[in-house]
């Protein structure tokens, strides 16, 4: 495995685009930032001049992709020794291979969905009725407060350090590679939804958290309508990742399932 250079970028993107739903974060981030930047690095493994494995480090996480089933995990383990990141994400079968040999990580598995059928989702929710809640688009200065809200939720607390997440959110907003939709009430942000990655025609929707005491007011519907409407108007296909049984069941009822994924989250416990 070798470190990618700028001349590799086109070939890497062509390789990833053939199955973008299985590596959407990696595809978008390399398209937006290149193969090397302050917070991003890429490695690739080749066989007979053809790419067969790509690994991307973005902040404190790894993303892994290969067309192959049954990859050689040794190069990945070597990278993990050098960069003991907090989280590793990939297609389900890749994480299943790594789960048995990676010490100090717990595995979780879920599904990837094309969530562009927003009108169908509203019908399931009970109709596209208007909502009096005001949704606005966040600015970079809101990132710390948003990160605090997200890390109050178990789903995000296990995956992110609050300060690191705030830096990521602020960078995406400043560089227009992500956006956050927020609802303010009582002088604070009480609900949030976001794109965690965006490119010309695709986006990853994540970060939907509502403070428990403000649930049932229509925040969910307002945020989904605001952000989803923006993306579809711009011609972007939004994707979402779901892990909890409840979220997977809901998404399967209203959206199109297009892949399975897994992640390893660092626990510090050695096997």
PDB file of C-alpha atoms in Angstrom:
ATOM      1  CA  UNK A   1       0.000   0.000   0.000  1.00  0.00           C
ATOM      2  CA  UNK A   2       1.290   3.450  -0.881  1.00  0.00           C
ATOM      3  CA  UNK A   3       0.320   7.033  -0.148  1.00  0.00           C
ATOM      4  CA  UNK A   4      -1.732   8.556  -2.960  1.00  0.00           C
ATOM      5  CA  UNK A   5      -0.434  11.604  -4.826  1.00  0.00           C
ATOM      6  CA  UNK A   6      -2.332  14.219  -6.788  1.00  0.00           C
ATOM      7  CA  UNK A   7      -1.856  12.352 -10.071  1.00  0.00           C
ATOM      8  CA  UNK A   8      -3.808   9.398  -8.601  1.00  0.00           C
ATOM      9  CA  UNK A   9      -6.936  11.420  -7.855  1.00  0.00           C
ATOM     10  CA  UNK A  10      -8.742  10.896 -11.162  1.00  0.00           C
ATOM     11  CA  UNK A  11      -8.220   7.124 -11.140  1.00  0.00           C
ATOM     12  CA  UNK A  12      -9.328   6.888  -7.487  1.00  0.00           C
ATOM     13  CA  UNK A  13     -12.515   8.856  -8.128  1.00  0.00           C
ATOM     14  CA  UNK A  14     -13.315   6.718 -11.198  1.00  0.00           C
ATOM     15  CA  UNK A  15     -12.838   3.599  -9.068  1.00  0.00           C
ATOM     16  CA  UNK A  16     -15.085   4.873  -6.261  1.00  0.00           C
ATOM     17  CA  UNK A  17     -17.810   6.270  -8.509  1.00  0.00           C
ATOM     18  CA  UNK A  18     -18.614   2.793  -9.837  1.00  0.00           C
ATOM     19  CA  UNK A  19     -20.223   2.013  -6.458  1.00  0.00           C
ATOM     20  CA  UNK A  20     -20.688   5.438  -4.880  1.00  0.00           C
ATOM     21  CA  UNK A  21     -23.410   4.314  -2.430  1.00  0.00           C
ATOM     22  CA  UNK A  22     -20.832   1.969  -0.838  1.00  0.00           C
ATOM     23  CA  UNK A  23     -18.180   4.673  -0.370  1.00  0.00           C
ATOM     24  CA  UNK A  24     -20.048   7.954  -0.523  1.00  0.00           C
ATOM     25  CA  UNK A  25     -18.115   9.800   2.202  1.00  0.00           C
ATOM     26  CA  UNK A  26     -14.813   8.854   0.634  1.00  0.00           C
ATOM     27  CA  UNK A  27     -15.939   9.837  -2.852  1.00  0.00           C
ATOM     28  CA  UNK A  28     -17.245  13.242  -1.759  1.00  0.00           C
ATOM     29  CA  UNK A  29     -14.294  14.108   0.461  1.00  0.00           C
ATOM     30  CA  UNK A  30     -11.669  13.205  -2.146  1.00  0.00           C
ATOM     31  CA  UNK A  31     -13.649  15.078  -4.810  1.00  0.00           C
ATOM     32  CA  UNK A  32     -13.827  18.155  -2.558  1.00  0.00           C
ATOM     33  CA  UNK A  33     -10.402  18.138  -0.881  1.00  0.00           C
ATOM     34  CA  UNK A  34      -8.138  16.055  -3.114  1.00  0.00           C
ATOM     35  CA  UNK A  35      -6.008  13.155  -1.894  1.00  0.00           C
ATOM     36  CA  UNK A  36      -3.952  15.202   0.564  1.00  0.00           C
ATOM     37  CA  UNK A  37      -4.861  18.180   2.711  1.00  0.00           C
ATOM     38  CA  UNK A  38      -4.494  19.336   6.307  1.00  0.00           C
ATOM     39  CA  UNK A  39      -7.087  16.882   7.636  1.00  0.00           C
ATOM     40  CA  UNK A  40      -7.218  14.261   4.876  1.00  0.00           C
ATOM     41  CA  UNK A  41      -4.863  11.589   3.547  1.00  0.00           C
ATOM     42  CA  UNK A  42      -5.388   8.686   1.128  1.00  0.00           C
ATOM     43  CA  UNK A  43      -3.618   5.373   0.569  1.00  0.00           C
ATOM     44  CA  UNK A  44      -4.165   2.860  -2.230  1.00  0.00           C
ATOM     45  CA  UNK A  45      -3.210  -0.700  -3.011  1.00  0.00           C
ATOM     46  CA  UNK A  46      -2.788  -1.841  -6.597  1.00  0.00           C
ATOM     47  CA  UNK A  47      -2.522  -5.146  -8.418  1.00  0.00           C
ATOM     48  CA  UNK A  48      -1.115  -5.236 -11.968  1.00  0.00           C
ATOM     49  CA  UNK A  49      -1.549  -1.480 -12.185  1.00  0.00           C
ATOM     50  CA  UNK A  50      -5.221  -1.583 -11.121  1.00  0.00           C
ATOM     51  CA  UNK A  51      -6.578  -0.132  -7.885  1.00  0.00           C
ATOM     52  CA  UNK A  52      -8.008  -2.779  -5.582  1.00  0.00           C
ATOM     53  CA  UNK A  53      -8.179  -0.999  -2.191  1.00  0.00           C
ATOM     54  CA  UNK A  54      -8.480   2.634  -1.047  1.00  0.00           C
ATOM     55  CA  UNK A  55      -8.154   3.926   2.523  1.00  0.00           C
ATOM     56  CA  UNK A  56      -8.899   7.517   3.507  1.00  0.00           C
ATOM     57  CA  UNK A  57      -8.093   9.199   6.822  1.00  0.00           C
ATOM     58  CA  UNK A  58     -10.278  12.215   7.551  1.00  0.00           C
ATOM     59  CA  UNK A  59      -9.687  13.865  10.935  1.00  0.00           C
ATOM     60  CA  UNK A  60      -9.855  10.947  13.418  1.00  0.00           C
ATOM     61  CA  UNK A  61     -11.512   8.303  11.239  1.00  0.00           C
ATOM     62  CA  UNK A  62     -10.742   5.858   8.437  1.00  0.00           C
ATOM     63  CA  UNK A  63     -12.959   5.107   5.440  1.00  0.00           C
ATOM     64  CA  UNK A  64     -12.164   1.930   3.481  1.00  0.00           C
ATOM     65  CA  UNK A  65     -13.377   0.718   0.102  1.00  0.00           C
ATOM     66  CA  UNK A  66     -12.652  -2.145  -2.290  1.00  0.00           C
ATOM     67  CA  UNK A  67     -14.627  -3.686  -5.132  1.00  0.00           C
ATOM     68  CA  UNK A  68     -13.327  -7.037  -3.895  1.00  0.00           C
ATOM     69  CA  UNK A  69     -14.997  -9.250  -1.321  1.00  0.00           C
ATOM     70  CA  UNK A  70     -12.472 -10.822   0.988  1.00  0.00           C
ATOM     71  CA  UNK A  71      -9.661  -8.265   1.084  1.00  0.00           C
ATOM     72  CA  UNK A  72      -6.181  -8.491   2.549  1.00  0.00           C
ATOM     73  CA  UNK A  73      -6.606  -6.671   5.875  1.00  0.00           C
ATOM     74  CA  UNK A  74      -2.903  -6.623   6.804  1.00  0.00           C
ATOM     75  CA  UNK A  75      -2.202  -3.221   5.186  1.00  0.00           C
ATOM     76  CA  UNK A  76      -5.181  -1.744   7.050  1.00  0.00           C
ATOM     77  CA  UNK A  77      -3.971  -3.151  10.361  1.00  0.00           C
ATOM     78  CA  UNK A  78      -0.570  -1.590   9.713  1.00  0.00           C
ATOM     79  CA  UNK A  79      -2.199   1.793   9.137  1.00  0.00           C
ATOM     80  CA  UNK A  80      -4.246   1.414  12.325  1.00  0.00           C
ATOM     81  CA  UNK A  81      -1.060   0.798  14.283  1.00  0.00           C
ATOM     82  CA  UNK A  82       0.400   4.019  12.916  1.00  0.00           C
ATOM     83  CA  UNK A  83      -2.869   6.002  13.162  1.00  0.00           C
ATOM     84  CA  UNK A  84      -5.079   4.564  15.953  1.00  0.00           C
ATOM     85  CA  UNK A  85      -8.188   6.424  14.828  1.00  0.00           C
ATOM     86  CA  UNK A  86     -11.423   6.563  16.826  1.00  0.00           C
ATOM     87  CA  UNK A  87     -13.631   5.147  14.059  1.00  0.00           C
ATOM     88  CA  UNK A  88     -13.320   2.926  10.970  1.00  0.00           C
ATOM     89  CA  UNK A  89     -16.156   2.750   8.406  1.00  0.00           C
ATOM     90  CA  UNK A  90     -16.649   0.551   5.350  1.00  0.00           C
ATOM     91  CA  UNK A  91     -19.002  -1.827   3.581  1.00  0.00           C
ATOM     92  CA  UNK A  92     -20.344  -4.447   5.995  1.00  0.00           C
ATOM     93  CA  UNK A  93     -18.200  -7.357   4.763  1.00  0.00           C
ATOM     94  CA  UNK A  94     -14.977  -5.351   5.192  1.00  0.00           C
ATOM     95  CA  UNK A  95     -15.836  -4.424   8.789  1.00  0.00           C
ATOM     96  CA  UNK A  96     -16.778  -8.044   9.498  1.00  0.00           C
ATOM     97  CA  UNK A  97     -13.278  -9.062   8.411  1.00  0.00           C
ATOM     98  CA  UNK A  98     -11.664  -6.385  10.577  1.00  0.00           C
ATOM     99  CA  UNK A  99     -13.872  -7.004  13.620  1.00  0.00           C
ATOM    100  CA  UNK A 100     -12.183 -10.292  14.410  1.00  0.00           C
ATOM    101  CA  UNK A 101      -8.636  -8.935  14.270  1.00  0.00           C
ATOM    102  CA  UNK A 102      -8.843  -5.327  15.542  1.00  0.00           C
ATOM    103  CA  UNK A 103      -8.188  -4.946  19.254  1.00  0.00           C
ATOM    104  CA  UNK A 104      -9.920  -2.202  21.201  1.00  0.00           C
ATOM    105  CA  UNK A 105     -12.830  -1.609  18.806  1.00  0.00           C
ATOM    106  CA  UNK A 106     -16.529  -2.488  18.918  1.00  0.00           C
ATOM    107  CA  UNK A 107     -18.453  -3.115  15.707  1.00  0.00           C
ATOM    108  CA  UNK A 108     -21.899  -1.887  14.668  1.00  0.00           C
ATOM    109  CA  UNK A 109     -23.778  -2.508  11.439  1.00  0.00           C
ATOM    110  CA  UNK A 110     -26.515  -0.749   9.508  1.00  0.00           C
ATOM    111  CA  UNK A 111     -27.892   0.156   6.104  1.00  0.00           C
ATOM    112  CA  UNK A 112     -27.464   2.921   3.531  1.00  0.00           C
ATOM    113  CA  UNK A 113     -30.559   4.576   2.048  1.00  0.00           C
ATOM    114  CA  UNK A 114     -31.366   6.849  -0.857  1.00  0.00           C
ATOM    115  CA  UNK A 115     -33.605   9.355   0.960  1.00  0.00           C
ATOM    116  CA  UNK A 116     -34.648  11.415  -2.036  1.00  0.00           C
ATOM    117  CA  UNK A 117     -38.301  10.296  -1.839  1.00  0.00           C
ATOM    118  CA  UNK A 118     -39.117  13.072   0.614  1.00  0.00           C
ATOM    119  CA  UNK A 119     -42.777  13.446  -0.386  1.00  0.00           C
ATOM    120  CA  UNK A 120     -43.429   9.769   0.276  1.00  0.00           C
ATOM    121  CA  UNK A 121     -41.815  10.194   3.701  1.00  0.00           C
ATOM    122  CA  UNK A 122     -44.123  13.105   4.523  1.00  0.00           C
ATOM    123  CA  UNK A 123     -47.170  10.994   3.676  1.00  0.00           C
ATOM    124  CA  UNK A 124     -46.009   8.362   6.154  1.00  0.00           C
ATOM    125  CA  UNK A 125     -45.442  11.113   8.742  1.00  0.00           C
ATOM    126  CA  UNK A 126     -49.000  12.289   8.292  1.00  0.00           C
ATOM    127  CA  UNK A 127     -48.963  14.730   5.404  1.00  0.00           C
ATOM    128  CA  UNK A 128     -47.071  17.779   4.199  1.00  0.00           C
ATOM    129  CA  UNK A 129     -48.815  20.196   6.541  1.00  0.00           C
ATOM    130  CA  UNK A 130     -47.196  23.561   7.076  1.00  0.00           C
ATOM    131  CA  UNK A 131     -45.118  24.066  10.202  1.00  0.00           C
ATOM    132  CA  UNK A 132     -44.829  27.268  12.208  1.00  0.00           C
ATOM    133  CA  UNK A 133     -41.321  26.432  13.424  1.00  0.00           C
ATOM    134  CA  UNK A 134     -38.606  28.609  11.899  1.00  0.00           C
ATOM    135  CA  UNK A 135     -35.676  26.699  10.426  1.00  0.00           C
ATOM    136  CA  UNK A 136     -32.504  28.597   9.543  1.00  0.00           C
ATOM    137  CA  UNK A 137     -29.155  27.644   8.078  1.00  0.00           C
ATOM    138  CA  UNK A 138     -26.312  27.684  10.602  1.00  0.00           C
ATOM    139  CA  UNK A 139     -23.065  29.644  10.252  1.00  0.00           C
ATOM    140  CA  UNK A 140     -19.598  28.503  11.280  1.00  0.00           C
ATOM    141  CA  UNK A 141     -19.874  30.300  14.630  1.00  0.00           C
ATOM    142  CA  UNK A 142     -22.751  27.951  15.532  1.00  0.00           C
ATOM    143  CA  UNK A 143     -20.569  24.838  15.184  1.00  0.00           C
ATOM    144  CA  UNK A 144     -19.527  24.555  18.850  1.00  0.00           C
ATOM    145  CA  UNK A 145     -23.130  24.744  20.086  1.00  0.00           C
ATOM    146  CA  UNK A 146     -24.254  22.248  17.443  1.00  0.00           C
ATOM    147  CA  UNK A 147     -21.467  19.818  18.395  1.00  0.00           C
ATOM    148  CA  UNK A 148     -22.513  20.070  22.047  1.00  0.00           C
ATOM    149  CA  UNK A 149     -26.101  19.208  21.096  1.00  0.00           C
ATOM    150  CA  UNK A 150     -25.040  16.279  18.903  1.00  0.00           C
ATOM    151  CA  UNK A 151     -22.720  14.861  21.546  1.00  0.00           C
ATOM    152  CA  UNK A 152     -25.602  14.889  24.058  1.00  0.00           C
ATOM    153  CA  UNK A 153     -27.057  12.063  21.942  1.00  0.00           C
ATOM    154  CA  UNK A 154     -25.655   8.531  22.350  1.00  0.00           C
ATOM    155  CA  UNK A 155     -25.452   7.980  18.581  1.00  0.00           C
ATOM    156  CA  UNK A 156     -22.897  10.756  18.127  1.00  0.00           C
ATOM    157  CA  UNK A 157     -21.207  10.726  21.529  1.00  0.00           C
ATOM    158  CA  UNK A 158     -19.678   7.292  20.863  1.00  0.00           C
ATOM    159  CA  UNK A 159     -18.345   8.355  17.448  1.00  0.00           C
ATOM    160  CA  UNK A 160     -16.998  11.869  17.997  1.00  0.00           C
ATOM    161  CA  UNK A 161     -15.043  14.057  20.352  1.00  0.00           C
ATOM    162  CA  UNK A 162     -17.004  17.293  20.797  1.00  0.00           C
ATOM    163  CA  UNK A 163     -14.130  19.633  19.870  1.00  0.00           C
ATOM    164  CA  UNK A 164     -13.212  17.547  16.817  1.00  0.00           C
ATOM    165  CA  UNK A 165     -16.829  17.468  15.646  1.00  0.00           C
ATOM    166  CA  UNK A 166     -17.118  21.254  16.071  1.00  0.00           C
ATOM    167  CA  UNK A 167     -14.040  21.727  13.848  1.00  0.00           C
ATOM    168  CA  UNK A 168     -15.480  19.421  11.195  1.00  0.00           C
ATOM    169  CA  UNK A 169     -18.856  21.173  11.193  1.00  0.00           C
ATOM    170  CA  UNK A 170     -17.277  24.618  10.981  1.00  0.00           C
ATOM    171  CA  UNK A 171     -14.983  23.557   8.128  1.00  0.00           C
ATOM    172  CA  UNK A 172     -17.880  22.106   6.116  1.00  0.00           C
ATOM    173  CA  UNK A 173     -19.935  25.262   6.547  1.00  0.00           C
ATOM    174  CA  UNK A 174     -17.024  27.555   5.601  1.00  0.00           C
ATOM    175  CA  UNK A 175     -16.051  25.481   2.553  1.00  0.00           C
ATOM    176  CA  UNK A 176     -19.657  24.779   1.466  1.00  0.00           C
ATOM    177  CA  UNK A 177     -19.046  21.029   1.642  1.00  0.00           C
ATOM    178  CA  UNK A 178     -21.779  20.627   4.239  1.00  0.00           C
ATOM    179  CA  UNK A 179     -24.602  22.615   5.793  1.00  0.00           C
ATOM    180  CA  UNK A 180     -26.551  22.571   9.060  1.00  0.00           C
ATOM    181  CA  UNK A 181     -30.232  23.381   9.499  1.00  0.00           C
ATOM    182  CA  UNK A 182     -31.178  24.509  13.008  1.00  0.00           C
ATOM    183  CA  UNK A 183     -34.194  25.511  15.081  1.00  0.00           C
ATOM    184  CA  UNK A 184     -33.706  27.978  17.916  1.00  0.00           C
ATOM    185  CA  UNK A 185     -36.010  28.300  20.878  1.00  0.00           C
ATOM    186  CA  UNK A 186     -35.575  29.849  24.318  1.00  0.00           C
ATOM    187  CA  UNK A 187     -32.252  31.361  23.261  1.00  0.00           C
ATOM    188  CA  UNK A 188     -30.519  28.138  22.206  1.00  0.00           C
ATOM    189  CA  UNK A 189     -30.350  25.582  19.395  1.00  0.00           C
ATOM    190  CA  UNK A 190     -32.901  22.894  20.214  1.00  0.00           C
ATOM    191  CA  UNK A 191     -32.896  20.867  16.972  1.00  0.00           C
ATOM    192  CA  UNK A 192     -30.468  20.186  14.144  1.00  0.00           C
ATOM    193  CA  UNK A 193     -30.134  18.343  10.849  1.00  0.00           C
ATOM    194  CA  UNK A 194     -27.222  18.485   8.423  1.00  0.00           C
ATOM    195  CA  UNK A 195     -25.372  17.285   5.406  1.00  0.00           C
ATOM    196  CA  UNK A 196     -22.105  15.812   6.632  1.00  0.00           C
ATOM    197  CA  UNK A 197     -20.743  15.722   3.071  1.00  0.00           C
ATOM    198  CA  UNK A 198     -21.807  17.215  -0.269  1.00  0.00           C
ATOM    199  CA  UNK A 199     -20.682  17.181  -3.882  1.00  0.00           C
ATOM    200  CA  UNK A 200     -22.276  18.343  -7.122  1.00  0.00           C
ATOM    201  CA  UNK A 201     -24.934  15.623  -7.318  1.00  0.00           C
ATOM    202  CA  UNK A 202     -24.859  13.732  -3.993  1.00  0.00           C
ATOM    203  CA  UNK A 203     -24.997  14.446  -0.266  1.00  0.00           C
ATOM    204  CA  UNK A 204     -24.966  12.555   3.038  1.00  0.00           C
ATOM    205  CA  UNK A 205     -27.680  13.601   5.484  1.00  0.00           C
ATOM    206  CA  UNK A 206     -26.925  13.107   9.176  1.00  0.00           C
ATOM    207  CA  UNK A 207     -26.936  14.831  12.548  1.00  0.00           C
ATOM    208  CA  UNK A 208     -30.681  14.948  13.187  1.00  0.00           C
ATOM    209  CA  UNK A 209     -30.958  15.534  16.943  1.00  0.00           C
ATOM    210  CA  UNK A 210     -33.762  17.200  18.910  1.00  0.00           C
ATOM    211  CA  UNK A 211     -33.516  18.044  22.598  1.00  0.00           C
ATOM    212  CA  UNK A 212     -35.822  15.612  24.441  1.00  0.00           C
ATOM    213  CA  UNK A 213     -37.922  18.357  26.051  1.00  0.00           C
ATOM    214  CA  UNK A 214     -38.740  19.823  22.605  1.00  0.00           C
ATOM    215  CA  UNK A 215     -39.795  16.628  20.853  1.00  0.00           C
ATOM    216  CA  UNK A 216     -43.342  16.328  19.561  1.00  0.00           C
ATOM    217  CA  UNK A 217     -43.467  19.944  18.360  1.00  0.00           C
ATOM    218  CA  UNK A 218     -42.875  19.184  14.690  1.00  0.00           C
ATOM    219  CA  UNK A 219     -39.096  19.784  14.667  1.00  0.00           C
ATOM    220  CA  UNK A 220     -38.399  16.551  12.811  1.00  0.00           C
ATOM    221  CA  UNK A 221     -40.806  17.308   9.978  1.00  0.00           C
ATOM    222  CA  UNK A 222     -39.631  20.940   9.724  1.00  0.00           C
ATOM    223  CA  UNK A 223     -35.940  19.994   9.494  1.00  0.00           C
ATOM    224  CA  UNK A 224     -36.473  17.169   6.989  1.00  0.00           C
ATOM    225  CA  UNK A 225     -38.620  19.380   4.772  1.00  0.00           C
ATOM    226  CA  UNK A 226     -36.171  22.318   4.923  1.00  0.00           C
ATOM    227  CA  UNK A 227     -32.963  20.416   4.224  1.00  0.00           C
ATOM    228  CA  UNK A 228     -34.386  17.749   1.935  1.00  0.00           C
ATOM    229  CA  UNK A 229     -36.187  20.369  -0.099  1.00  0.00           C
ATOM    230  CA  UNK A 230     -32.972  22.347  -0.595  1.00  0.00           C
ATOM    231  CA  UNK A 231     -31.041  19.295  -1.788  1.00  0.00           C
ATOM    232  CA  UNK A 232     -33.667  18.022  -4.182  1.00  0.00           C
ATOM    233  CA  UNK A 233     -34.154  21.510  -5.645  1.00  0.00           C
ATOM    234  CA  UNK A 234     -30.395  21.586  -6.300  1.00  0.00           C
ATOM    235  CA  UNK A 235     -30.528  18.222  -8.062  1.00  0.00           C
ATOM    236  CA  UNK A 236     -28.611  16.318  -5.379  1.00  0.00           C
ATOM    237  CA  UNK A 237     -29.420  12.768  -4.344  1.00  0.00           C
ATOM    238  CA  UNK A 238     -29.308  12.604  -0.526  1.00  0.00           C
ATOM    239  CA  UNK A 239     -28.161   9.421   1.217  1.00  0.00           C
ATOM    240  CA  UNK A 240     -28.476   8.485   4.888  1.00  0.00           C
ATOM    241  CA  UNK A 241     -26.993   5.836   7.167  1.00  0.00           C
ATOM    242  CA  UNK A 242     -29.136   4.023   9.739  1.00  0.00           C
ATOM    243  CA  UNK A 243     -28.028   1.698  12.526  1.00  0.00           C
ATOM    244  CA  UNK A 244     -30.761   1.460  15.167  1.00  0.00           C
ATOM    245  CA  UNK A 245     -33.519  -1.062  14.470  1.00  0.00           C
ATOM    246  CA  UNK A 246     -36.164   1.662  14.762  1.00  0.00           C
ATOM    247  CA  UNK A 247     -34.452   3.953  12.240  1.00  0.00           C
ATOM    248  CA  UNK A 248     -33.752   1.116   9.805  1.00  0.00           C
ATOM    249  CA  UNK A 249     -37.413   0.020   9.924  1.00  0.00           C
ATOM    250  CA  UNK A 250     -38.637   3.574   9.300  1.00  0.00           C
ATOM    251  CA  UNK A 251     -36.206   4.171   6.449  1.00  0.00           C
ATOM    252  CA  UNK A 252     -37.141   0.873   4.809  1.00  0.00           C
ATOM    253  CA  UNK A 253     -40.798   1.950   4.855  1.00  0.00           C
ATOM    254  CA  UNK A 254     -40.240   5.221   3.005  1.00  0.00           C
ATOM    255  CA  UNK A 255     -36.843   5.205   1.287  1.00  0.00           C
ATOM    256  CA  UNK A 256     -34.726   2.957  -0.960  1.00  0.00           C
ATOM    257  CA  UNK A 257     -32.157   0.727   0.721  1.00  0.00           C
ATOM    258  CA  UNK A 258     -29.011   0.660  -1.403  1.00  0.00           C
ATOM    259  CA  UNK A 259     -26.281  -0.932   0.707  1.00  0.00           C
ATOM    260  CA  UNK A 260     -25.033  -2.273   4.010  1.00  0.00           C
ATOM    261  CA  UNK A 261     -22.221  -0.752   6.021  1.00  0.00           C
ATOM    262  CA  UNK A 262     -20.388  -1.221   9.269  1.00  0.00           C
ATOM    263  CA  UNK A 263     -18.167   0.715  11.604  1.00  0.00           C
ATOM    264  CA  UNK A 264     -15.612   0.039  14.302  1.00  0.00           C
ATOM    265  CA  UNK A 265     -15.610   2.440  17.242  1.00  0.00           C
ATOM    266  CA  UNK A 266     -12.603   2.590  19.548  1.00  0.00           C
ATOM    267  CA  UNK A 267     -13.268   1.438  23.092  1.00  0.00           C
ATOM    268  CA  UNK A 268      -9.779   1.111  24.503  1.00  0.00           C
ATOM    269  CA  UNK A 269     -10.473  -2.487  25.505  1.00  0.00           C
ATOM    270  CA  UNK A 270      -7.968  -5.000  24.213  1.00  0.00           C
ATOM    271  CA  UNK A 271      -9.192  -8.362  22.971  1.00  0.00           C
TER     272      UNK A 271
END
